[in-house]
Structures are given as C-alpha cells and as structure tokens.
Amino acid sequence: MGTQKTPYVNRKKHYDNLLKKQNGAISFISLLRLIVFVSGLGFTVFFYLRTAYYLSLLLFIVTILTFVSLAIKHNKIKHNKIRCSVLCDINENSLKRVDNNWKDFPDSGEDFSDEDHSYSKDLDIFGKNSLFQWINTCITYLGRQKLKDALSKPQYNTEEIHKRQDAIKELSENIGWTQRFAAEAILSENKNHNPDALLEWVDDKNEFFLKPLVVIVIRFLPIITLSLLFSSFIFSQVSYRVFLIGIVLQIILLLLGYKEVSRNLDTVYKYKDTILVYNKLLIHIEKKKFTSEYLINLKEKLVNKDGMKASFQIKKLVNLVTVISDRKNIYYFPINVIALWDYQCLINLQRFKKASGSSLSTWLDVIGEIEALNSLSTIAYEHNDWAMPKFQDGSPVFIAKNLGHPLLGESRVYNDIHIEKSQNVLLITGSNMSGKSTLLRTTGINLVLAYAGAPVCCESFICSIMDIYTCMRTSDNLEKNISSFYAELLRIKKLVSATTDKTPIFFLLDEIFKGTNSIDRHTGAKILVAKLSTENALGFVSTHDLELGDIEKTNKRVKNYHLREYYKDDKLYFDYKLRPGVSTTRNALYLMKMAGLEIPSDIKIPK
C-alpha cells in the first residue's frame, strides 16, 4: 500500500512560485508608490510655482488617487502572500505526514488524554505519536472537539457512518477547497477561543430593549433633541436651554443603563476577531456545492426558515461589532450622547439575538464538523488504496484482509484477521518483542477509524458496531493509592460490566493479570477468557503463558494464534506475522544474554 505524494509536491511548488511572484510584485509596487509620490508631489509644486494652478491641482488629485490605488493593491497582494504562505505550509506538513515525519506536529491532542477512557490511552488516540497528531488539521476550538469526539465517542449508527464515508470521500476529492478552508482557520489561529462565553451571551436575551415603547423612545428621542437644537437657531421663541435639558436627559439614560450596555457590548467586542473568522468560514462553506447527503445536510443548517444564509445573518453582527469597536475612540462620546448610540447598538444586538442567536451554536457546530471531516479526509486522499469499511448487522464480526497499523508507515506488517461469534476469542501467544501488543493496537485503531467514517489500513474490512474496551497499559497511581494490578482489575471490571449491555463489545487484553504470581495469573486468565467467550463480545487476549493455549481444547470459541521470531547468524529477527496455534519459541534467555546477563553453560538457550 502506497501514499499519494506527487500532488502535494506539485501544489507546494505552485505556491512557492506564486510567493516569488508576489514578493516581486510587492517590491515593484513599493518602489512605484515612492516614484509616484515623489514625482507627483514634485510636479505639483513645480506647476504651482509656475502659477499653473489648475494643472497643479489636477496633478495633485491624480497623484493622491494613484497612490491610494497602489496602496490598496499593495495591501491586497500582501494579504494574498500571507494566504499563499499558509497554503505552502499546509502542503509542506502534508508531505511530512506522507513521509512519516509527522511526530513533531505541535498539536498532539495531549489535552484530550484520559486514563479512564475505555480505549484511547491504550490505542494511542491522543498524545505524543498519536492518531490525533497524525491526522489533525483542525484549528478552531470546535473543530478539535468534533475530531476528538469522532475518535473517542463515536455515537454513529451504520447509516450515519455510511453517510460520513461519502462525505469524507467527497472532501478527499476536493483537496483545493479543503486546504483553502484550513488556511482561513490558520490565518486566525490565535483568535479561535472557546465560544462558550459568546454562546452564553447570545442566549442571554433582554426583552426589555425590544418592547415597542422602549424602541420608539430610543429611536425618536435623539431626533427630538436634535430638532430642538436646530429650532433654537431658526426660531427665537425656542431656547437652546431646552436642547441642553434634552442632552442632560439622554446622559442620565446612558448612565442608568451603563452596566447592562457594557456587559453586552464589551462581550461582543472581545470576540470581534472570532466572529469575523467564523463569517469567512461560513461563506467558504456556503459557496461550495456539495453532492454527498451528509455535507448537504450540514450546509442546509446554515439557512433559516426564511431562506436567509448564515453568513448574511452573521454579517449583521459583524457590522454591529465594527460599530461597537469604535466605543473606545474619543469622538464616540459626543456621538453617543447625542444619538444614544449605545442603546441603538443594544437594540440591534437584541434583535439579532432574537432572530438568529439560537442558530449561532448550530453554525459553529457545522464549521467544527466540516473541519473534523477535513482532517479525516486527508487519510482518504493520501491513502486512496485503503479500504472503506463495510458494516454487518446481527452477530458481531471483525474480518480484515492485509490489516496494518496506520501510524507505522512503510515499516508496518500486514495480517489477516477473522473473528466471529463461533470463535470470538483469539488467544495470542508469542515471545518478547514479537509484536503482540502492536497487533492488538492495529485492530483497535483501525476500528476507531472505521467508526469515525474514515478509510482503514487494509485491503478489505468488515465489522459490526461494537463498544471498544482495552486493558493494555496499566500503571501505579500514587495519588489514588492504586497499584498497577488493581488498576488492571478496575479496567477488566468495566469490561465485564459492559458485556451486560445490548451493544456488542470488542476487547483487547494484553498480558492480563501480569501484576500477580504465575498461578493466580494463569487461573484468573482462564476464568476471564471463559467468561468473555460466552458473552456478546469479540476480541484478543495476548499472553506469555503458553499453558493458556490448552483452553482451546475445552472451549471451541477460543482460537489460538501466535507470533514468532527466528534466528539468523546468531541474531534475533521478527516477522510479526500471525500464525495459527500456540507459540513454539521463547527468547527471554537470549535477550537476557544480549543485555549482558551471564547465563550458566548448563542452561540451554532456546532458539
């Protein structure tokens, strides 16, 4: 199985060339602006001194207009250069991912790590060298959350997963659009905060400022006050003092509502940049014509019952935010006093909250969902020969042909896996470093990708919807006064309890009960395997205890497989291939000798 690298190389080369052209254009326009300014000003002064005033004025106007036009052009190219640089970086990172050099990507999802989760820690879903670090292209807060949920809390049924598969496939075929969408988010990387405060503000409506009488007073009082001012100049009977009384009244109104006004307007100002970013991302989505049902349904959420697009609705908020951002300017105070401008903005904000506020959360969810799907689509794009999983209802099943670990790159080894109800426990034996743990993680991480709607690293893949439970990495917890053995028992207890639910279970148990003596470990393992074999569950149990292979003789639902090593030129090698039966090799003494431990000559080292 290969990876798609050439398109990224070509796209990066394209943006590199474009950057060179833009740098040249920026330098040229900068020089041209200087020439226009100096020459234009020089000729203006020259003709003015020659008393050619009209020509001098004309040259001055032309110079100013040309200079402003060049300045606008200059800023536009600079902005495009920044965007182009971001797109260049996106393709550079994509090449690193294809070349398996992604382990230095800054966002590893470490903040999502959860030792108590049923599988994420054992399967390297989050954290350093994780699945999240490998595929994540999300920048926004909600995008990261959506991707996290897709990988750790996939609550999708079979129909929904199929729709997600179609959406991911469509996005993988529109790499230009997905990269531009990512670029828009990256350009605002430091402006994407947790939007909870913004959403709380939207839900916090003050109906008082929407009452007709209040709106009439706020709208018409400034008009009446200004009319009194103009009347005092026109009619001698009207004193300017009446205007001053009106101003004092408006100042009192502003002071009375200062706390409520500030609470609302300051919150919006705080999220000004974030709102602007979301608007750009919404426009990017609205302009795209999707064909898959899942993406079409997401896009439809951006249109209200009156047919008004989300970007148009949020544009009103953007305009209000732009106006509100002037509150800190010196000239804002007199305008506010005369026009009750704070109240005018507050009324418009309350109208937005009432008309569109309840939809804001939905719009942001759509952005986050599409961003998460974009991340998953990189797998489909870069590995277009990987299989899209098929799902089977009824008895649980896991069948994969040439299954490999997606994070191992070219070093991965492929195995065929077949587990179904008639033989639902695969007992894996093998010596140290033979690859038992990696095999278990290979099946688990591919199942996680399958449930998220992504392709999986194999030739073909059939599975059922199952809850995943693992017990692979357990350690002492000094804060909770829990030993590694007891931590293992707690995880197994969760697994056994979960088997009582209706949803089938997929379990991965690595070296169970390794924290106790060999007799108790062997007995406990036999009891647990017997228990799991009778439940609505499938899975793997790996062990060093070759004696557990005897379970197959008395329990037809247990099937023995093993991984082995071989020796060549007195060196130890592994092929990581899964074979039927119990392991016939051991290498612990050989590894001890390699580590420098003297092995007595009367003890034979098995090979």
mmCIF file of N, CA and C in Angstrom, residues 181-230:
data_model
loop_
_atom_site.group_PDB
_atom_site.id
_atom_site.type_symbol
_atom_site.label_atom_id
_atom_site.label_comp_id
_atom_site.label_asym_id
_atom_site.label_seq_id
_atom_site.Cartn_x
_atom_site.Cartn_y
_atom_site.Cartn_z
ATOM 1 N N PHE A 181 -9.998 26.086 3.042
ATOM 2 C CA PHE A 181 -10.784 26.153 4.276
ATOM 3 C C PHE A 181 -9.854 26.125 5.489
ATOM 4 N N ALA A 182 -8.860 25.232 5.448
ATOM 5 C CA ALA A 182 -7.880 25.149 6.542
ATOM 6 C C ALA A 182 -7.075 26.434 6.640
ATOM 7 N N ALA A 183 -6.756 27.029 5.502
ATOM 8 C CA ALA A 183 -5.971 28.267 5.502
ATOM 9 C C ALA A 183 -6.727 29.396 6.180
ATOM 10 N N GLU A 184 -8.033 29.495 5.921
ATOM 11 C CA GLU A 184 -8.839 30.527 6.565
ATOM 12 C C GLU A 184 -8.793 30.385 8.089
ATOM 13 N N ALA A 185 -8.845 29.143 8.553
ATOM 14 C CA ALA A 185 -8.792 28.913 10.001
ATOM 15 C C ALA A 185 -7.405 29.227 10.558
ATOM 16 N N ILE A 186 -6.358 28.842 9.825
ATOM 17 C CA ILE A 186 -4.986 29.080 10.286
ATOM 18 C C ILE A 186 -4.689 30.565 10.362
ATOM 19 N N LEU A 187 -5.222 31.348 9.422
ATOM 20 C CA LEU A 187 -4.990 32.797 9.428
ATOM 21 C C LEU A 187 -5.524 33.455 10.690
ATOM 22 N N SER A 188 -6.390 32.756 11.390
ATOM 23 C CA SER A 188 -6.983 33.314 12.611
ATOM 24 C C SER A 188 -6.678 32.424 13.809
ATOM 25 N N GLU A 189 -5.540 31.720 13.756
ATOM 26 C CA GLU A 189 -5.242 30.700 14.760
ATOM 27 C C GLU A 189 -5.314 31.237 16.179
ATOM 28 N N ASN A 190 -4.815 32.445 16.408
ATOM 29 C CA ASN A 190 -4.779 32.997 17.765
ATOM 30 C C ASN A 190 -6.094 33.654 18.163
ATOM 31 N N LYS A 191 -7.077 33.593 17.281
ATOM 32 C CA LYS A 191 -8.357 34.255 17.556
ATOM 33 C C LYS A 191 -9.478 33.252 17.804
ATOM 34 N N ASN A 192 -9.152 31.984 17.757
ATOM 35 C CA ASN A 192 -10.170 30.947 17.933
ATOM 36 C C ASN A 192 -10.177 30.449 19.364
ATOM 37 N N HIS A 193 -11.084 30.989 20.154
ATOM 38 C CA HIS A 193 -11.188 30.626 21.558
ATOM 39 C C HIS A 193 -12.429 29.759 21.766
ATOM 40 N N ASN A 194 -12.539 29.251 22.970
ATOM 41 C CA ASN A 194 -13.749 28.544 23.358
ATOM 42 C C ASN A 194 -14.926 29.510 23.245
ATOM 43 N N PRO A 195 -15.914 29.214 22.383
ATOM 44 C CA PRO A 195 -17.001 30.166 22.143
ATOM 45 C C PRO A 195 -18.116 30.119 23.182
ATOM 46 N N ASP A 196 -17.913 29.383 24.279
ATOM 47 C CA ASP A 196 -18.988 29.223 25.265
ATOM 48 C C ASP A 196 -19.490 30.561 25.783
ATOM 49 N N ALA A 197 -18.552 31.482 26.074
ATOM 50 C CA ALA A 197 -18.962 32.791 26.598
ATOM 51 C C ALA A 197 -19.797 33.549 25.559
ATOM 52 N N LEU A 198 -19.403 33.438 24.285
ATOM 53 C CA LEU A 198 -20.151 34.083 23.215
ATOM 54 C C LEU A 198 -21.544 33.479 23.097
ATOM 55 N N LEU A 199 -21.636 32.156 23.189
ATOM 56 C CA LEU A 199 -22.936 31.481 23.074
ATOM 57 C C LEU A 199 -23.819 31.789 24.281
ATOM 58 N N GLU A 200 -23.207 31.893 25.448
ATOM 59 C CA GLU A 200 -23.971 32.281 26.646
ATOM 60 C C GLU A 200 -24.521 33.691 26.487
ATOM 61 N N TRP A 201 -23.703 34.564 25.901
ATOM 62 C CA TRP A 201 -24.151 35.933 25.677
ATOM 63 C C TRP A 201 -25.326 35.964 24.704
ATOM 64 N N VAL A 202 -25.258 35.133 23.664
ATOM 65 C CA VAL A 202 -26.336 35.084 22.674
ATOM 66 C C VAL A 202 -27.635 34.600 23.309
ATOM 67 N N ASP A 203 -27.526 33.633 24.207
ATOM 68 C CA ASP A 203 -28.721 33.106 24.872
ATOM 69 C C ASP A 203 -29.270 34.055 25.934
ATOM 70 N N ASP A 204 -28.443 34.988 26.365
ATOM 71 C CA ASP A 204 -28.851 35.932 27.409
ATOM 72 C C ASP A 204 -29.582 37.114 26.767
ATOM 73 N N LYS A 205 -30.877 36.955 26.566
ATOM 74 C CA LYS A 205 -31.666 37.984 25.892
ATOM 75 C C LYS A 205 -32.326 38.915 26.911
ATOM 76 N N ASN A 206 -32.420 40.178 26.539
ATOM 77 C CA ASN A 206 -33.085 41.183 27.371
ATOM 78 C C ASN A 206 -34.263 41.745 26.573
ATOM 79 N N GLU A 207 -35.418 41.184 26.809
ATOM 80 C CA GLU A 207 -36.610 41.555 26.043
ATOM 81 C C GLU A 207 -37.028 43.005 26.281
ATOM 82 N N PHE A 208 -36.542 43.613 27.358
ATOM 83 C CA PHE A 208 -36.933 44.995 27.674
ATOM 84 C C PHE A 208 -36.591 45.929 26.518
ATOM 85 N N PHE A 209 -35.432 45.702 25.902
ATOM 86 C CA PHE A 209 -34.991 46.597 24.832
ATOM 87 C C PHE A 209 -35.636 46.276 23.484
ATOM 88 N N LEU A 210 -36.552 45.329 23.470
ATOM 89 C CA LEU A 210 -37.298 45.026 22.254
ATOM 90 C C LEU A 210 -38.764 45.451 22.368
ATOM 91 N N LYS A 211 -39.136 45.984 23.529
ATOM 92 C CA LYS A 211 -40.504 46.462 23.696
ATOM 93 C C LYS A 211 -40.740 47.667 22.783
ATOM 94 N N PRO A 212 -41.863 47.714 22.097
ATOM 95 C CA PRO A 212 -42.130 48.790 21.135
ATOM 96 C C PRO A 212 -41.957 50.185 21.727
ATOM 97 N N LEU A 213 -42.447 50.389 22.932
ATOM 98 C CA LEU A 213 -42.352 51.718 23.545
ATOM 99 C C LEU A 213 -40.898 52.105 23.784
ATOM 100 N N VAL A 214 -40.104 51.155 24.276
ATOM 101 C CA VAL A 214 -38.681 51.423 24.535
ATOM 102 C C VAL A 214 -37.969 51.744 23.226
ATOM 103 N N VAL A 215 -38.242 50.970 22.185
ATOM 104 C CA VAL A 215 -37.602 51.194 20.889
ATOM 105 C C VAL A 215 -37.978 52.569 20.346
ATOM 106 N N ILE A 216 -39.262 52.940 20.463
ATOM 107 C CA ILE A 216 -39.716 54.251 19.966
ATOM 108 C C ILE A 216 -39.002 55.379 20.696
ATOM 109 N N VAL A 217 -38.896 55.262 22.012
ATOM 110 C CA VAL A 217 -38.231 56.309 22.807
ATOM 111 C C VAL A 217 -36.768 56.429 22.404
ATOM 112 N N ILE A 218 -36.084 55.302 22.307
ATOM 113 C CA ILE A 218 -34.649 55.315 21.968
ATOM 114 C C ILE A 218 -34.426 55.839 20.563
ATOM 115 N N ARG A 219 -35.287 55.473 19.626
ATOM 116 C CA ARG A 219 -35.112 55.900 18.239
ATOM 117 C C ARG A 219 -35.439 57.388 18.050
ATOM 118 N N PHE A 220 -36.513 57.863 18.708
ATOM 119 C CA PHE A 220 -37.004 59.208 18.406
ATOM 120 C C PHE A 220 -36.487 60.279 19.357
ATOM 121 N N LEU A 221 -36.056 59.916 20.556
ATOM 122 C CA LEU A 221 -35.574 60.928 21.493
ATOM 123 C C LEU A 221 -34.389 61.717 20.936
ATOM 124 N N PRO A 222 -33.361 61.065 20.338
ATOM 125 C CA PRO A 222 -32.274 61.846 19.742
ATOM 126 C C PRO A 222 -32.746 62.763 18.617
ATOM 127 N N ILE A 223 -33.749 62.290 17.848
ATOM 128 C CA ILE A 223 -34.277 63.127 16.756
ATOM 129 C C ILE A 223 -34.938 64.367 17.328
ATOM 130 N N ILE A 224 -35.720 64.189 18.398
ATOM 131 C CA ILE A 224 -36.386 65.332 19.044
ATOM 132 C C ILE A 224 -35.353 66.293 19.610
ATOM 133 N N THR A 225 -34.327 65.764 20.259
ATOM 134 C CA THR A 225 -33.291 66.607 20.863
ATOM 135 C C THR A 225 -32.566 67.413 19.800
ATOM 136 N N LEU A 226 -32.188 66.775 18.696
ATOM 137 C CA LEU A 226 -31.504 67.490 17.614
ATOM 138 C C LEU A 226 -32.437 68.516 16.965
ATOM 139 N N SER A 227 -33.716 68.171 16.881
ATOM 140 C CA SER A 227 -34.692 69.122 16.311
ATOM 141 C C SER A 227 -34.774 70.377 17.169
ATOM 142 N N LEU A 228 -34.703 70.207 18.495
ATOM 143 C CA LEU A 228 -34.716 71.361 19.400
ATOM 144 C C LEU A 228 -33.492 72.239 19.186
ATOM 145 N N LEU A 229 -32.343 71.605 18.913
ATOM 146 C CA LEU A 229 -31.121 72.372 18.666
ATOM 147 C C LEU A 229 -31.269 73.214 17.405
ATOM 148 N N PHE A 230 -31.724 72.595 16.324
ATOM 149 C CA PHE A 230 -31.885 73.332 15.057
ATOM 150 C C PHE A 230 -32.968 74.410 15.186
#
